[in-house]
Amino acid sequence: MNVNLFIPKLSFENKSYNINPSINAKCPNLSELKNDTVSFTGGQTTVADYLQAQVVAASPRLQRIATTYLDILESVAFRLKDKGVSFDRTYCELHPVKSPESYTSKVVRSGKFKVPDTIRGTLYCNNLYDLSVLMDGILPEMKKRGYVLADTEMSIKDLMKRGYVPSENELKDLSKEKIIPDLDIRLTDISDEVVKLPSNLRYSIGKPQKSGYEDIQMRFVREFDKSKNPINHELIVLFGPHYSEAKYNESNRVYGIVRLFNELNMKFEDGSIGSHSQKAKRYVDLINQMFVGKISQKLFANAKNKDLYDISEEIPIVFSEVDKRMFENYFSGLKDRILSLYKEAKKSAVNSGYAQKQLNKEYHQDKALIEKIYKDLKETIEYYNYKSGLKSTKVE
């Protein structure tokens, strides 16, 4: 996002950081973003709040740019309708620009000020596994309209997972990053399609997410935009409207909730066998696995069946009494381990009154956050069990 803050540096809590969300810069410690303050003539505010205010100020211009982008996507879909490409203007106009709250949240979660999906749009393609639609259709049509793939960075190590053969010099530092086109093809069973990719895109083949979610994701910049930090325009290509609906529901009912675990102040860094940290992390993993398996994977499978194969039958999504007991046990165990971790930390900081005070504050924040996650996931269980009950009634 190319939000010009007009200031190169902010100073707070006796520390200085470069604050510019238009560059791929790493954030300071996340708790500093959320809690530290910066002084202005009118008083103090947190850095996160200040950043959010800058995004709000830039929103009208971004909305205008987003409208033009949706116009472009609509024209591309019209040109490629014979290839199975379509565009839902109503859906895309819901959130064409990332909200200031979402923008700031992503900065806090990712640890980087660069948020490449600030402007975004979606196309549908009922022939998504045929990469010629992408290579001979979508990309050329976008280029005709002045939009070319943006650049991104990927480490040598991650590129090797996609078949890249590093040089002897590159092997010395696998964390070193290379510049590649910003295209990620996250589909299953497309090994035969790789030959349709030019050499510069040969390493754009990723993997579907653990949830079973598949898509083709790319980011464009306007070819005529010669600024140092051009605005990125995200494009996601999905199987169809049912898949889009599944993505929305999964985000709101599962992913958007469980990802809040990443915002806990307490990090489970001690992986030694039997430690409170290891057990707490395991409870988080078990909760994630439960909801991915019980909901996410089924949502995406059902939607794919409808959009790609025209199969209306659905895999049922329901939580049994055993599932619900396991859910309660997981959260009970997690809460106990979090408490134990904070008790350990306070013992280590017994000689520091400031540290004790900070740990108390962070514990209460984490306790409240875990309670929110628990409450929201419990509502998700009730929601899908209620829907399952309605369907059973209709069948009878």
Short mmCIF file of N, CA, C and O in Angstrom, two decimals, residues 75-118:
data_model
loop_
_atom_site.label_atom_id
_atom_site.label_comp_id
_atom_site.label_asym_id
_atom_site.label_seq_id
_atom_site.Cartn_x
_atom_site.Cartn_y
_atom_site.Cartn_z
N SER A 75 -14.02 -5.88 -17.70
CA SER A 75 -13.79 -5.94 -19.15
C SER A 75 -13.01 -7.19 -19.54
O SER A 75 -13.25 -7.79 -20.58
N VAL A 76 -12.05 -7.60 -18.69
CA VAL A 76 -11.28 -8.82 -18.95
C VAL A 76 -12.20 -10.04 -18.90
O VAL A 76 -12.12 -10.93 -19.76
N ALA A 77 -13.06 -10.10 -17.91
CA ALA A 77 -13.99 -11.23 -17.79
C ALA A 77 -14.91 -11.30 -19.01
O ALA A 77 -15.20 -12.41 -19.51
N PHE A 78 -15.36 -10.17 -19.51
CA PHE A 78 -16.21 -10.15 -20.70
C PHE A 78 -15.48 -10.72 -21.90
O PHE A 78 -16.04 -11.50 -22.68
N ARG A 79 -14.22 -10.34 -22.06
CA ARG A 79 -13.42 -10.82 -23.18
C ARG A 79 -13.17 -12.34 -23.09
O ARG A 79 -13.04 -13.02 -24.11
N LEU A 80 -13.11 -12.86 -21.86
CA LEU A 80 -12.73 -14.26 -21.67
C LEU A 80 -13.91 -15.15 -21.25
O LEU A 80 -13.70 -16.25 -20.76
N LYS A 81 -15.13 -14.69 -21.46
CA LYS A 81 -16.28 -15.46 -21.00
C LYS A 81 -16.37 -16.82 -21.68
O LYS A 81 -16.85 -17.79 -21.08
N ASP A 82 -15.89 -16.93 -22.92
CA ASP A 82 -15.91 -18.22 -23.62
C ASP A 82 -14.92 -19.20 -23.02
O ASP A 82 -15.01 -20.41 -23.28
N LYS A 83 -13.98 -18.72 -22.22
CA LYS A 83 -13.01 -19.58 -21.54
C LYS A 83 -13.46 -19.92 -20.12
O LYS A 83 -12.70 -20.49 -19.34
N GLY A 84 -14.69 -19.53 -19.78
CA GLY A 84 -15.22 -19.86 -18.46
C GLY A 84 -14.92 -18.83 -17.39
O GLY A 84 -15.10 -19.10 -16.20
N VAL A 85 -14.48 -17.64 -17.79
CA VAL A 85 -14.15 -16.58 -16.82
C VAL A 85 -15.36 -15.68 -16.62
O VAL A 85 -16.05 -15.31 -17.57
N SER A 86 -15.63 -15.34 -15.37
CA SER A 86 -16.76 -14.46 -15.06
C SER A 86 -16.39 -13.52 -13.91
O SER A 86 -15.39 -13.72 -13.22
N PHE A 87 -17.23 -12.52 -13.71
CA PHE A 87 -16.95 -11.47 -12.73
C PHE A 87 -18.24 -11.09 -12.03
O PHE A 87 -19.27 -10.87 -12.68
N ASP A 88 -18.19 -11.02 -10.71
CA ASP A 88 -19.35 -10.62 -9.91
C ASP A 88 -19.07 -9.24 -9.34
O ASP A 88 -18.40 -9.09 -8.33
N ARG A 89 -19.60 -8.23 -9.99
CA ARG A 89 -19.32 -6.85 -9.59
C ARG A 89 -19.83 -6.57 -8.18
O ARG A 89 -19.16 -5.91 -7.38
N THR A 90 -21.01 -7.07 -7.88
CA THR A 90 -21.60 -6.82 -6.56
C THR A 90 -20.70 -7.36 -5.45
O THR A 90 -20.46 -6.70 -4.44
N TYR A 91 -20.19 -8.57 -5.65
CA TYR A 91 -19.30 -9.19 -4.66
C TYR A 91 -18.01 -8.39 -4.51
O TYR A 91 -17.56 -8.09 -3.40
N CYS A 92 -17.41 -8.02 -5.62
CA CYS A 92 -16.12 -7.32 -5.58
C CYS A 92 -16.23 -5.92 -4.99
O CYS A 92 -15.26 -5.40 -4.44
N GLU A 93 -17.40 -5.32 -5.12
CA GLU A 93 -17.56 -3.96 -4.58
C GLU A 93 -17.80 -3.94 -3.07
O GLU A 93 -17.83 -2.87 -2.48
N LEU A 94 -17.93 -5.12 -2.45
CA LEU A 94 -18.12 -5.15 -1.00
C LEU A 94 -16.89 -4.63 -0.27
O LEU A 94 -17.00 -3.82 0.66
N HIS A 95 -15.71 -5.10 -0.67
CA HIS A 95 -14.47 -4.70 0.01
C HIS A 95 -13.32 -4.58 -0.99
O HIS A 95 -12.35 -5.33 -0.91
N PRO A 96 -13.40 -3.65 -1.94
CA PRO A 96 -12.32 -3.52 -2.92
C PRO A 96 -11.04 -2.92 -2.33
O PRO A 96 -9.96 -3.08 -2.90
N VAL A 97 -11.18 -2.24 -1.20
CA VAL A 97 -10.03 -1.67 -0.50
C VAL A 97 -10.01 -2.21 0.92
O VAL A 97 -11.04 -2.22 1.60
N LYS A 98 -8.86 -2.68 1.34
CA LYS A 98 -8.74 -3.21 2.70
C LYS A 98 -9.07 -2.13 3.70
O LYS A 98 -8.60 -1.00 3.58
N SER A 99 -9.89 -2.46 4.70
CA SER A 99 -10.29 -1.46 5.69
C SER A 99 -9.09 -1.04 6.53
O SER A 99 -8.13 -1.80 6.69
N PRO A 100 -9.12 0.17 7.08
CA PRO A 100 -8.02 0.62 7.95
C PRO A 100 -7.76 -0.33 9.11
O PRO A 100 -6.62 -0.58 9.48
N GLU A 101 -8.85 -0.90 9.67
CA GLU A 101 -8.69 -1.83 10.79
C GLU A 101 -7.98 -3.11 10.33
O GLU A 101 -7.07 -3.61 11.02
N SER A 102 -8.40 -3.64 9.17
CA SER A 102 -7.78 -4.86 8.65
C SER A 102 -6.33 -4.61 8.26
O SER A 102 -5.46 -5.46 8.45
N TYR A 103 -6.09 -3.43 7.69
CA TYR A 103 -4.73 -3.07 7.29
C TYR A 103 -3.80 -3.07 8.50
O TYR A 103 -2.75 -3.70 8.51
N THR A 104 -4.21 -2.38 9.55
CA THR A 104 -3.38 -2.28 10.75
C THR A 104 -3.21 -3.64 11.39
O THR A 104 -2.11 -4.00 11.85
N SER A 105 -4.27 -4.44 11.43
CA SER A 105 -4.20 -5.78 12.00
C SER A 105 -3.20 -6.64 11.25
O SER A 105 -2.43 -7.40 11.86
N LYS A 106 -3.18 -6.52 9.92
CA LYS A 106 -2.25 -7.32 9.13
C LYS A 106 -0.81 -6.90 9.39
O LYS A 106 0.10 -7.74 9.42
N VAL A 107 -0.57 -5.59 9.57
CA VAL A 107 0.77 -5.11 9.89
C VAL A 107 1.23 -5.73 11.21
O VAL A 107 2.35 -6.21 11.34
N VAL A 108 0.34 -5.73 12.19
CA VAL A 108 0.68 -6.27 13.51
C VAL A 108 0.97 -7.77 13.42
O VAL A 108 1.92 -8.28 14.01
N ARG A 109 0.13 -8.50 12.64
CA ARG A 109 0.31 -9.95 12.54
C ARG A 109 1.54 -10.34 11.75
O ARG A 109 2.26 -11.27 12.10
N SER A 110 1.80 -9.63 10.64
CA SER A 110 2.88 -10.03 9.74
C SER A 110 4.23 -9.49 10.15
O SER A 110 5.27 -10.05 9.81
N GLY A 111 4.23 -8.39 10.91
CA GLY A 111 5.50 -7.78 11.28
C GLY A 111 6.11 -6.97 10.15
O GLY A 111 7.28 -6.61 10.19
N LYS A 112 5.33 -6.67 9.11
CA LYS A 112 5.82 -5.87 7.98
C LYS A 112 4.81 -4.78 7.65
O LYS A 112 3.60 -4.98 7.77
N PHE A 113 5.33 -3.63 7.20
CA PHE A 113 4.43 -2.54 6.85
C PHE A 113 3.87 -2.68 5.45
O PHE A 113 2.93 -1.99 5.09
N LYS A 114 4.46 -3.54 4.65
CA LYS A 114 3.95 -3.74 3.30
C LYS A 114 2.73 -4.65 3.33
O LYS A 114 2.81 -5.79 3.78
N VAL A 115 1.59 -4.15 2.85
CA VAL A 115 0.36 -4.94 2.79
C VAL A 115 -0.06 -4.98 1.32
O VAL A 115 -0.72 -4.07 0.82
N PRO A 116 0.31 -6.05 0.60
CA PRO A 116 0.14 -6.07 -0.85
C PRO A 116 -1.28 -6.29 -1.34
O PRO A 116 -1.52 -6.21 -2.54
N ASP A 117 -2.24 -6.58 -0.44
CA ASP A 117 -3.61 -6.79 -0.90
C ASP A 117 -4.53 -5.64 -0.51
O ASP A 117 -5.70 -5.82 -0.25
N THR A 118 -3.98 -4.43 -0.50
CA THR A 118 -4.78 -3.26 -0.13
C THR A 118 -5.93 -3.04 -1.10
O THR A 118 -7.05 -2.76 -0.72
#
